[in-house]
Amino acid sequence: MATLITPALVCALRPHGEHGAIARLLTPGHGLLAGYVRGGRSRRLRPVLLPGNAVKAEFRARTEEQLAGLTVELEHSRAPLLAEPLPAAAIDWACALTAVALPEATPYPALHQALDGVLGAVEAAPAARGWATALIRYELLLLAELGFGLDLGRCAATGGNDDLAYVSPRSAAAVSRAGAVGYEDRLLPLPAFLLEGGAGEWPAILDGLRLTGFFLERSVLTDWRVDVLAARERLVDRLKRAVA
């Protein structure tokens, strides 16, 4: 019987059988892994298997094809955040996106580190503006890791790298203000913080969410996976109401 013991982040949980559950966890060295948790819907384990929690996971399976049995120990709980509408929406979306977008058992160490960073930012920041840019960068990284990265290094129209202000929805490449003349309404705004680093103001944050949302919906969240966009819509709606 193969056994894997690893730290992991809980991304999703669904009922299985009368009392059990199938959990999907993001691990640093083995990517997204699923396992059956006996009694996963019990009073003892429900608080452990919340999206966003950090756990120590032990997977056991007789063969690679078999769904592993999974036991978990809580290492860090983010349960208190789930009582707050904005942090709860951010955690729900980031974890749901990860659970449906990534292929299983494919290592994405950079995504594990980045998701842990986003969850930590949601936990630590006193307001949403402190973590919203980290979430947008996580979405960009996920797109890149899956082969759908945006080319923000130079203008698709002029070849230069100055005054980049838009992204072409067709080519996913940056466009400068000069190269965009006459086509601005066909392009997506490119927030400066994605090029310069640091935090962004709310109009730029909302532009960033629109940008990443367009490419996630077009390239990643297709077919049945489009259902998870409801979690993103809830998050964006709450952010807009918070800053209105």
Short mmCIF file of C-alpha atoms in Angstrom, two decimals:
data_model
loop_
_atom_site.label_atom_id
_atom_site.label_comp_id
_atom_site.label_asym_id
_atom_site.label_seq_id
_atom_site.Cartn_x
_atom_site.Cartn_y
_atom_site.Cartn_z
CA MET A 1 0.00 0.00 0.00
CA ALA A 2 1.41 3.39 -1.05
CA THR A 3 1.38 6.08 1.62
CA LEU A 4 1.95 9.80 1.25
CA ILE A 5 2.17 12.18 4.20
CA THR A 6 2.25 15.84 3.23
CA PRO A 7 1.15 19.33 4.22
CA ALA A 8 -1.83 20.46 2.18
CA LEU A 9 -4.47 23.14 1.71
CA VAL A 10 -8.12 22.10 1.69
CA CYS A 11 -9.73 23.23 -1.57
CA ALA A 12 -13.04 21.38 -1.87
CA LEU A 13 -15.23 18.82 -0.17
CA ARG A 14 -18.24 16.85 -1.38
CA PRO A 15 -20.37 14.27 0.40
CA HIS A 16 -19.78 10.60 -0.36
CA GLY A 17 -21.96 7.91 1.14
CA GLU A 18 -23.85 8.39 4.37
CA HIS A 19 -21.11 9.92 6.49
CA GLY A 20 -17.99 10.19 4.36
CA ALA A 21 -16.62 12.86 2.07
CA ILE A 22 -14.19 13.26 -0.80
CA ALA A 23 -11.72 16.05 -0.17
CA ARG A 24 -9.55 17.72 -2.77
CA LEU A 25 -6.32 19.11 -1.35
CA LEU A 26 -3.50 21.11 -2.92
CA THR A 27 -0.11 19.73 -1.88
CA PRO A 28 3.29 21.36 -2.49
CA GLY A 29 4.97 18.36 -4.12
CA HIS A 30 2.17 16.35 -5.73
CA GLY A 31 -0.33 18.98 -6.81
CA LEU A 32 -4.05 18.49 -6.40
CA LEU A 33 -4.98 15.18 -4.77
CA ALA A 34 -8.35 13.68 -3.90
CA GLY A 35 -9.03 11.29 -1.05
CA TYR A 36 -11.93 9.67 0.76
CA VAL A 37 -12.31 10.75 4.38
CA ARG A 38 -14.22 8.30 6.52
CA GLY A 39 -16.56 10.30 8.74
CA GLY A 40 -15.64 13.44 6.81
CA ARG A 41 -19.03 15.00 7.56
CA SER A 42 -18.86 14.32 11.27
CA ARG A 43 -18.94 17.03 13.90
CA ARG A 44 -15.26 16.39 14.59
CA LEU A 45 -14.01 16.64 10.99
CA ARG A 46 -16.29 19.28 9.46
CA PRO A 47 -14.31 22.16 11.03
CA VAL A 48 -11.06 20.59 9.79
CA LEU A 49 -12.12 20.10 6.18
CA LEU A 50 -13.09 23.71 5.52
CA PRO A 51 -11.73 25.35 2.34
CA GLY A 52 -8.62 27.35 3.11
CA ASN A 53 -7.51 25.32 6.12
CA ALA A 54 -3.95 24.03 6.27
CA VAL A 55 -3.73 20.36 7.24
CA LYS A 56 -1.33 17.48 7.55
CA ALA A 57 -2.68 14.86 5.15
CA GLU A 58 -2.03 11.15 4.93
CA PHE A 59 -3.10 9.42 1.72
CA ARG A 60 -3.19 5.61 1.52
CA ALA A 61 -4.01 3.63 -1.62
CA ARG A 62 -3.30 0.09 -2.80
CA THR A 63 -2.90 1.21 -6.44
CA GLU A 64 -2.41 4.49 -8.25
CA GLU A 65 -5.83 4.09 -9.89
CA GLN A 66 -7.67 3.66 -6.58
CA LEU A 67 -9.15 6.64 -4.75
CA ALA A 68 -6.93 7.02 -1.73
CA GLY A 69 -8.14 6.84 1.81
CA LEU A 70 -7.35 10.12 3.54
CA THR A 71 -6.84 11.17 7.14
CA VAL A 72 -6.18 14.77 8.11
CA GLU A 73 -4.87 16.71 11.09
CA LEU A 74 -5.59 20.40 11.38
CA GLU A 75 -2.47 22.58 11.32
CA HIS A 76 -4.02 26.01 10.82
CA SER A 77 -7.70 26.97 10.77
CA ARG A 78 -9.15 29.86 8.82
CA ALA A 79 -12.68 29.09 10.02
CA PRO A 80 -13.15 32.49 11.74
CA LEU A 81 -12.78 34.22 8.36
CA LEU A 82 -15.72 32.30 6.95
CA ALA A 83 -18.05 34.33 9.18
CA GLU A 84 -17.03 37.53 7.37
CA PRO A 85 -18.67 38.01 3.93
CA LEU A 86 -15.73 39.37 1.94
CA PRO A 87 -12.97 37.11 3.28
CA ALA A 88 -15.33 34.12 3.03
CA ALA A 89 -16.09 34.91 -0.62
CA ALA A 90 -12.38 35.29 -1.42
CA ILE A 91 -11.45 31.97 0.19
CA ASP A 92 -14.41 30.20 -1.41
CA TRP A 93 -13.43 31.46 -4.87
CA ALA A 94 -9.67 30.90 -4.66
CA CYS A 95 -10.09 27.34 -3.38
CA ALA A 96 -12.93 26.45 -5.77
CA LEU A 97 -10.93 27.74 -8.74
CA THR A 98 -7.94 25.64 -7.71
CA ALA A 99 -10.05 22.52 -7.21
CA VAL A 100 -11.66 22.62 -10.64
CA ALA A 101 -8.89 24.11 -12.77
CA LEU A 102 -5.90 21.92 -11.92
CA PRO A 103 -5.37 18.39 -13.19
CA GLU A 104 -4.87 15.86 -10.42
CA ALA A 105 -1.46 14.63 -9.29
CA THR A 106 0.47 17.24 -11.29
CA PRO A 107 2.91 19.27 -9.16
CA TYR A 108 2.43 23.04 -9.13
CA PRO A 109 4.68 24.16 -6.26
CA ALA A 110 4.44 27.81 -7.27
CA LEU A 111 0.64 27.67 -7.13
CA HIS A 112 0.68 26.00 -3.73
CA GLN A 113 2.97 28.71 -2.39
CA ALA A 114 0.90 31.46 -4.03
CA LEU A 115 -2.43 30.12 -2.78
CA ASP A 116 -1.03 29.87 0.73
CA GLY A 117 0.12 33.46 0.34
CA VAL A 118 -3.32 34.64 -0.81
CA LEU A 119 -5.03 32.88 2.10
CA GLY A 120 -2.51 34.39 4.48
CA ALA A 121 -3.12 37.85 3.00
CA VAL A 122 -6.88 37.48 3.41
CA GLU A 123 -6.27 36.52 7.03
CA ALA A 124 -3.81 39.29 7.81
CA ALA A 125 -5.07 42.32 5.86
CA PRO A 126 -7.41 44.66 7.73
CA ALA A 127 -9.37 45.42 4.53
CA ALA A 128 -10.03 43.79 1.17
CA ARG A 129 -7.74 46.17 -0.71
CA GLY A 130 -4.86 44.51 1.12
CA TRP A 131 -5.51 41.08 -0.41
CA ALA A 132 -7.40 41.75 -3.66
CA THR A 133 -4.23 42.37 -5.67
CA ALA A 134 -2.71 39.13 -4.37
CA LEU A 135 -5.79 37.26 -5.53
CA ILE A 136 -5.54 38.77 -9.02
CA ARG A 137 -1.87 37.82 -9.24
CA TYR A 138 -2.79 34.28 -8.18
CA GLU A 139 -5.31 34.08 -11.00
CA LEU A 140 -2.67 35.29 -13.46
CA LEU A 141 -0.19 32.72 -12.18
CA LEU A 142 -2.75 29.93 -12.50
CA LEU A 143 -3.43 30.95 -16.10
CA ALA A 144 0.30 30.90 -16.84
CA GLU A 145 0.89 27.55 -15.12
CA LEU A 146 -1.88 26.00 -17.23
CA GLY A 147 -0.43 27.37 -20.48
CA PHE A 148 -2.75 30.37 -20.90
CA GLY A 149 -0.43 33.09 -19.65
CA LEU A 150 -0.81 36.72 -20.65
CA ASP A 151 2.07 38.41 -22.46
CA LEU A 152 2.50 41.68 -20.59
CA GLY A 153 6.09 42.36 -21.59
CA ARG A 154 5.63 44.42 -24.75
CA CYS A 155 3.01 45.96 -26.99
CA ALA A 156 1.46 43.58 -29.51
CA ALA A 157 0.95 46.47 -31.95
CA THR A 158 4.21 48.43 -31.76
CA GLY A 159 6.67 45.99 -30.17
CA GLY A 160 7.67 48.52 -27.52
CA ASN A 161 7.36 48.15 -23.77
CA ASP A 162 6.44 51.71 -22.81
CA ASP A 163 3.07 52.97 -21.59
CA LEU A 164 1.34 49.59 -21.66
CA ALA A 165 -2.29 50.18 -20.74
CA TYR A 166 -4.46 47.49 -22.33
CA VAL A 167 -4.62 43.78 -23.12
CA SER A 168 -5.96 42.35 -26.35
CA PRO A 169 -8.75 39.84 -25.62
CA ARG A 170 -7.82 38.02 -28.83
CA SER A 171 -4.07 37.58 -28.36
CA ALA A 172 -3.79 37.99 -24.54
CA ALA A 173 -0.92 40.42 -25.21
CA ALA A 174 -0.40 43.91 -23.83
CA VAL A 175 -1.10 46.99 -25.95
CA SER A 176 0.31 50.47 -25.37
CA ARG A 177 -1.78 53.62 -25.40
CA ALA A 178 -0.29 54.56 -28.73
CA GLY A 179 -0.97 51.14 -30.21
CA ALA A 180 -4.53 51.17 -28.90
CA VAL A 181 -5.65 54.42 -30.53
CA GLY A 182 -9.04 53.89 -32.11
CA TYR A 183 -9.46 50.43 -30.57
CA GLU A 184 -9.68 51.24 -26.87
CA ASP A 185 -13.26 50.01 -26.52
CA ARG A 186 -12.26 46.58 -27.88
CA LEU A 187 -9.45 46.08 -25.36
CA LEU A 188 -9.29 45.22 -21.67
CA PRO A 189 -7.70 47.75 -19.29
CA LEU A 190 -4.34 46.67 -17.88
CA PRO A 191 -3.92 47.86 -14.26
CA ALA A 192 -0.56 49.47 -13.61
CA PHE A 193 0.01 47.43 -10.43
CA LEU A 194 0.35 44.26 -12.53
CA LEU A 195 3.38 45.81 -14.20
CA GLU A 196 4.83 47.93 -11.42
CA GLY A 197 4.05 45.81 -8.36
CA GLY A 198 2.55 47.07 -5.14
CA ALA A 199 -1.08 47.59 -4.29
CA GLY A 200 -3.73 49.11 -6.51
CA GLU A 201 -6.61 51.49 -5.96
CA TRP A 202 -10.14 50.15 -6.26
CA PRO A 203 -10.77 51.12 -9.91
CA ALA A 204 -7.55 49.33 -10.90
CA ILE A 205 -8.44 46.30 -8.75
CA LEU A 206 -11.83 45.98 -10.43
CA ASP A 207 -10.12 46.29 -13.83
CA GLY A 208 -7.73 43.52 -12.79
CA LEU A 209 -10.60 41.23 -11.80
CA ARG A 210 -12.30 41.92 -15.12
CA LEU A 211 -9.07 41.10 -16.96
CA THR A 212 -8.34 37.81 -15.26
CA GLY A 213 -12.01 36.85 -15.21
CA PHE A 214 -12.23 37.17 -18.99
CA PHE A 215 -9.32 34.81 -19.63
CA LEU A 216 -10.30 32.35 -16.90
CA GLU A 217 -13.78 32.02 -18.36
CA ARG A 218 -12.51 31.71 -21.91
CA SER A 219 -9.61 29.32 -21.38
CA VAL A 220 -10.02 27.46 -18.10
CA LEU A 221 -13.57 27.46 -16.76
CA THR A 222 -15.25 25.80 -19.71
CA ASP A 223 -17.90 23.08 -19.96
CA TRP A 224 -19.06 21.88 -16.51
CA ARG A 225 -16.41 23.91 -14.74
CA VAL A 226 -18.20 27.15 -15.63
CA ASP A 227 -20.47 26.51 -12.61
CA VAL A 228 -17.70 27.65 -10.28
CA LEU A 229 -17.92 31.17 -11.72
CA ALA A 230 -20.86 31.78 -9.40
CA ALA A 231 -18.36 31.93 -6.55
CA ARG A 232 -16.38 34.57 -8.40
CA GLU A 233 -19.47 36.59 -9.20
CA ARG A 234 -20.38 36.64 -5.51
CA LEU A 235 -16.91 37.88 -4.65
CA VAL A 236 -16.86 40.63 -7.29
CA ASP A 237 -20.37 41.74 -6.36
CA ARG A 238 -19.41 42.02 -2.69
CA LEU A 239 -16.26 43.96 -3.55
CA LYS A 240 -18.23 46.42 -5.69
CA ARG A 241 -20.78 46.95 -2.93
CA ALA A 242 -18.00 47.43 -0.39
CA VAL A 243 -16.41 50.27 -2.34
CA ALA A 244 -19.58 51.88 -3.69
#
